[in-house]
XYZ file of C-alpha atoms in Angstrom:
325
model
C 127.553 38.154 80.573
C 124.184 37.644 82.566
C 125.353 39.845 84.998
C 126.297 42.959 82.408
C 122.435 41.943 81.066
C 120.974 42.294 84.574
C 122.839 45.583 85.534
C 121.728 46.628 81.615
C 118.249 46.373 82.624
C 118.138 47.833 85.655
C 119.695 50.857 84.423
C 116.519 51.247 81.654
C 113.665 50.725 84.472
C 115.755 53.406 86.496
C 115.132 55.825 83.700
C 111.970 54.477 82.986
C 110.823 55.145 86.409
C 112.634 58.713 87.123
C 110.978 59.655 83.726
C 107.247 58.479 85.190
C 108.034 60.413 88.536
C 108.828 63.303 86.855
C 106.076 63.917 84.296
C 105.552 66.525 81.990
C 104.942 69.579 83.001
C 101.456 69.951 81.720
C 101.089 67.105 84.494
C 102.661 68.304 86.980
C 99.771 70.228 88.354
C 101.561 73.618 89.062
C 100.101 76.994 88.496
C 100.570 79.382 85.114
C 98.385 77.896 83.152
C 98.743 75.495 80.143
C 101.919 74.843 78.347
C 101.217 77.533 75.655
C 100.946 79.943 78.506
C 97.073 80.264 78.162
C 95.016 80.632 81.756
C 91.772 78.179 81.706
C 88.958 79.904 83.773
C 85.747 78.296 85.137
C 83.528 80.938 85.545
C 79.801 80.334 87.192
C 76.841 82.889 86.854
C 73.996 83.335 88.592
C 71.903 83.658 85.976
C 69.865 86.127 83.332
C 67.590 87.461 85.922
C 68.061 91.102 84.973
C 69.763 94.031 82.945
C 72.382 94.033 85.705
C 72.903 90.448 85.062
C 73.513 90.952 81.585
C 75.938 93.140 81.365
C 78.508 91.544 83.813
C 78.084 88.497 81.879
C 78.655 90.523 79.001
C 81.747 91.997 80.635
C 83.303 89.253 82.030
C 82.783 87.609 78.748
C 84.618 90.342 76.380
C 87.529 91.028 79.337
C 88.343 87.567 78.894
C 88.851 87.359 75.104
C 90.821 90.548 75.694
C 92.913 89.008 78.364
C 93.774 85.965 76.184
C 91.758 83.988 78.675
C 90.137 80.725 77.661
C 86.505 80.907 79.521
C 84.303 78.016 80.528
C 80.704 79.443 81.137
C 78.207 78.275 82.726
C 74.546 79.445 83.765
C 73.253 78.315 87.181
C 69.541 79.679 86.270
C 69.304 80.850 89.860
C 70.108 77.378 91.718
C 72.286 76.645 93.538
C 72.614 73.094 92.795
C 73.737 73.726 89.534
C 76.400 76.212 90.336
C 78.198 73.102 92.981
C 77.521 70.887 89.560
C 79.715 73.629 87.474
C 82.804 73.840 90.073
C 82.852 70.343 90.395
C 82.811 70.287 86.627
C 85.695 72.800 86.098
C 87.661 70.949 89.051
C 87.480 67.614 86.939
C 88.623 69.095 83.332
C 91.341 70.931 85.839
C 91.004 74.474 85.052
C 93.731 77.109 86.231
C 90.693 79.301 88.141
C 87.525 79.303 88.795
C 85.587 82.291 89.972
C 82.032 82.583 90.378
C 78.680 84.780 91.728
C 76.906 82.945 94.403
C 73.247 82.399 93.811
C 72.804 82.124 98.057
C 75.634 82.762 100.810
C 75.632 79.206 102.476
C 76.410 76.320 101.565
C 79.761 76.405 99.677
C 82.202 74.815 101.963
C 82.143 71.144 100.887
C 82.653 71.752 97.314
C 85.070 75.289 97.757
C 87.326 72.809 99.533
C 87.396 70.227 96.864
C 88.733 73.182 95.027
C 91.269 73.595 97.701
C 92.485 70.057 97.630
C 92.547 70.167 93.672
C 94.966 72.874 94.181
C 92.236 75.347 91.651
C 92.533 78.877 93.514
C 88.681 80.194 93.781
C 87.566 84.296 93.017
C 84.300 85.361 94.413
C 82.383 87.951 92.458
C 79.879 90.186 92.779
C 78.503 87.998 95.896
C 80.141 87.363 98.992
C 79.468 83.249 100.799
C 78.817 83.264 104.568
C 81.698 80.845 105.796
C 84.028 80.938 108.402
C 87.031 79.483 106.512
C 88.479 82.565 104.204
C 91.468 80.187 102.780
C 88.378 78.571 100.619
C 88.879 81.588 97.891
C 91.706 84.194 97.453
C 89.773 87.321 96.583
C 86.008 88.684 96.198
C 85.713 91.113 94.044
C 81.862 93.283 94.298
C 80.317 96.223 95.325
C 79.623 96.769 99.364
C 75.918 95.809 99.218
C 75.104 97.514 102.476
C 76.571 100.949 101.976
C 74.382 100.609 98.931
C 71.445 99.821 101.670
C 72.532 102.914 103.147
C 72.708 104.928 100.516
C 69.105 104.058 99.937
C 68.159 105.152 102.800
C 69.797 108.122 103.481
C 68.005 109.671 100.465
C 64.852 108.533 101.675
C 65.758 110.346 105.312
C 66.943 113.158 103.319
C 63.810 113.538 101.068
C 60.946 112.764 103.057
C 58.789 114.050 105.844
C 56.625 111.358 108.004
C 54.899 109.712 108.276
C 56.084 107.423 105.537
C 55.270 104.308 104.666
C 57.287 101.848 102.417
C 57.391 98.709 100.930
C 60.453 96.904 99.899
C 60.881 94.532 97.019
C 63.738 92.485 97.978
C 65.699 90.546 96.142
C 66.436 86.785 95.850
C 65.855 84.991 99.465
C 69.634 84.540 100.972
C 71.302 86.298 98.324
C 74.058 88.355 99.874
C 72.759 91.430 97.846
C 69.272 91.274 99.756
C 70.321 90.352 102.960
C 72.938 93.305 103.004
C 71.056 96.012 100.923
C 68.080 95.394 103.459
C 70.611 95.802 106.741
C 71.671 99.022 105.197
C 68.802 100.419 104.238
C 67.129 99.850 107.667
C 70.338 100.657 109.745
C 69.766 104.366 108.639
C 65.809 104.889 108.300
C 66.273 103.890 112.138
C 66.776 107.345 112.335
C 63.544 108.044 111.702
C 60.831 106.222 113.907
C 58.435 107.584 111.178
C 59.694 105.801 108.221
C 57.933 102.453 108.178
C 58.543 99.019 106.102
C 54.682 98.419 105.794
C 55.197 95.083 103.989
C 58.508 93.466 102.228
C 58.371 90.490 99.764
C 61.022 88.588 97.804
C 60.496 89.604 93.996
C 63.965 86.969 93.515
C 65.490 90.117 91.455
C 63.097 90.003 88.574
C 61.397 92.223 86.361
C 57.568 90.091 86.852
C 58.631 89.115 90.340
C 58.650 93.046 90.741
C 55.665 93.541 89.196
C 53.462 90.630 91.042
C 54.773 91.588 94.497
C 53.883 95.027 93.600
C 50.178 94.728 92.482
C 49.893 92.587 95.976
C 51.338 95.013 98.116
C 48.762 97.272 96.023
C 45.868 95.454 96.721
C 46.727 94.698 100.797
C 48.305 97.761 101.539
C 46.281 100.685 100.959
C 48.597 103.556 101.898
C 51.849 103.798 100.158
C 54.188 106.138 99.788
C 57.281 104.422 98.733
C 58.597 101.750 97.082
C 62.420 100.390 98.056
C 63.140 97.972 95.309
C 67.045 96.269 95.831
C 67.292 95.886 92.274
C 66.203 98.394 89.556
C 64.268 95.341 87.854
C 61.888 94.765 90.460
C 61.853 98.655 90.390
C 60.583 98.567 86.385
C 58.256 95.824 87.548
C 56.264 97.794 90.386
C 56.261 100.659 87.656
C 53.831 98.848 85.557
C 51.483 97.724 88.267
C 51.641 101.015 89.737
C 50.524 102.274 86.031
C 47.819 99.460 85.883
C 46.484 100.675 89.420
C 45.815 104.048 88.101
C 49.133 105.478 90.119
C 51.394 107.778 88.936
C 54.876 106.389 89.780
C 57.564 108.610 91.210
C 54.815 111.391 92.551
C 51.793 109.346 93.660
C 54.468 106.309 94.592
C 58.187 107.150 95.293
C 60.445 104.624 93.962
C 64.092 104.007 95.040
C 66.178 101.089 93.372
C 69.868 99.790 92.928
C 71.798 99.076 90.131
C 71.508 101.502 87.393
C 71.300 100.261 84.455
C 70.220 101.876 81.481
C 66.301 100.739 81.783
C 66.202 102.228 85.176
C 68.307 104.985 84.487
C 65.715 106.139 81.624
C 62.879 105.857 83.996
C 64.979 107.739 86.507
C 65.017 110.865 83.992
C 61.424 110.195 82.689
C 60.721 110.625 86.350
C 59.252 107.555 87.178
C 62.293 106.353 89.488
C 63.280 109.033 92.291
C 66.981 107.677 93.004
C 68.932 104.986 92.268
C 72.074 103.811 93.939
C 74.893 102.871 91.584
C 75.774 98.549 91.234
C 78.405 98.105 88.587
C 78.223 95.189 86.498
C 81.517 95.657 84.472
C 83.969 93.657 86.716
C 85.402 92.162 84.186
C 88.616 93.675 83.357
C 89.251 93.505 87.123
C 88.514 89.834 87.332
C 91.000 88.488 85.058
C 93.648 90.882 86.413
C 92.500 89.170 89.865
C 92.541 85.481 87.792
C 96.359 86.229 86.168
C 97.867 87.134 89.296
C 96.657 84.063 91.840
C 97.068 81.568 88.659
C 100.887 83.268 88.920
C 101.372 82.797 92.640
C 100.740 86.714 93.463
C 99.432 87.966 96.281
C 95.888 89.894 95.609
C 93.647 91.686 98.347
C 90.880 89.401 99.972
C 88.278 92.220 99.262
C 88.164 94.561 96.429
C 85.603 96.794 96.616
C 84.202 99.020 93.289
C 83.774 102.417 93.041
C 80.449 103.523 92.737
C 77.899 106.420 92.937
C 74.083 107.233 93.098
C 72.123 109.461 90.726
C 68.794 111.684 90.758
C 66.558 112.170 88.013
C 68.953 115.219 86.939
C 72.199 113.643 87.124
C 70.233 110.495 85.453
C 69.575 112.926 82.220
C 72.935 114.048 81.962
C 75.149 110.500 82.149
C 72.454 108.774 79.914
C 73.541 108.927 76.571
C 76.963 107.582 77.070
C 75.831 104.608 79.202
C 77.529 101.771 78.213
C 75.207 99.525 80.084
């Protein structure tokens, strides 16, 4: 009788155990989401620094109600610190992806591969990160910051007759964006030995950055003939101290900028912007496409590159009324 007990037993903690090894599925830490099917994406952004900003935030937001996706925002404000504070966030409460814009290139490895190790696949967007270990994230999704550079300059090659001298406003210090958009721009302008960058300042992508770089660059640089600003905030910045200086800007000043969004793209046609090079800001659509296939074990591209364009003060009039941002 004790031994039909014992063997009795046994045969329960078996179960018991077999049942604790094999978990539920919402447990078992496997990719597709939660049990309801639902895909849980961290999603980290740089920040409100600008129109530009705005609208991918915008984007990504809408694309991922549309999608069905359940997003978990968060707003760096520009530091890095609190972007590494975010992923380790989402990687605690176990999210299916996370994807994020880096505020700087460096300094991602420690916490992308705590990401790894969780077993989270990682999307870049809109900035690349400067690492040597590609497995850390599955895709970046963004424009190619230094063909914008180049587009930049190529107009200014194209438009100009020396000598000329320019000042850049660049954008935030280490920021993929500025580093590339400044190697573009000065790849081609090497061209001409007459084109000059005369002084070149961080106005850390914002509107009054812009605009107190610019009245510097005003007051110590006496001769200016053209102002390169990576973003078209900074642009609309050196526009008002340009104004306040008794300047006409986009005759007495030329100004170049990226992004085009609708702000700059009205000062393009009013004539106070000369060309801007195209950034789009509406990734979203493409980003949870990107998120539903890694979450489901597909294969994506490690770069995705959007299409983009560049626009004079003409083409600026025409496309204006149906901008969408």
């Amino acid at each position: 009788m004790l031994k039909k007990i014992t063997k009795a037993a046994g045969a329960v903690l078996l179960l018991a155990t077999l049942a604790a090894c094999g978990g539920s599925d919402s447990d078992s830490g496997s990719p597709g989401g939660k049990d309801d099917g639902t895909i849980t994406m961290g999603f980290s952004q740089v920040g409100a620094e600008s129109g530009w900003r705005t609208a991918n935030t915008k984007s990504i937001q809408e694309a991922a109600e549309a999608a069905g996706i359940e997003l978990q925002f968060s707003d760096a404000q520009q530091k890095q610190e609190n972007q590494i504070k975010a992923i380790r966030s989402f990687i605690q409460q176990k999210v299916d992806v996370i994807a994020f814009s880096p505020v700087v290139e460096t300094g991602w490895d420690a916490v992308l591969l705590e990401a790894k190790r969780a077993g989270i696949p990682v999307i870049l967007t809109d900035r690349a990160i400067d690492s040597d270990d590609t497995s850390l994230y599955e895709s970046f999704l963004g424009s190619d910051f230094v063909e914008e550079g180049r587009k930049a300059g190529q107009w200014l090659v194209d438009n100009t007759e020396g000598p000329v001298n320019v000042v850049e406003l660049q954008g935030t210090t280490g920021a993929a964006p500025a580093i590339d958009r400044k190697e573009g721009f000065e790849e081609i302008i090497a061209e001409r030995p007459d084109i000059k960058i005369v002084a070149t300042q961080s106005g850390d992508f914002t509107r009054a950055g812009g605009k107190q770089v610019m009245e510097a660059f005003l007051k110590s640089t006496p001769d200016i003939d053209v102002v390169y600003a990576h973003n078209d905030d900074m642009g609309l910045g050196a526009i008002e101290a340009i104004k306040a200086a008794g300047k006409k800007p986009g005759e007495d000043i030329k100004i170049i900028t990226v992004d085009a969004v609708k702000d700059g793209m009205q000062a393009l046609a009013d004539g106070e912007i000369n060309f801007i090079v195209e950034c789009n800001p509406l990734l979203g659509e493409q980003l949870m496409d990107l998120a539903e296939k890694v979450v489901a074990g597909e294969e994506v591209p490690k770069r995705v590159v959007t299409e983009e364009t560049t626009f004079t003060q003409e083409q600026a009039k025409a496309v204006l009324p149906e901008r969408q941002y």
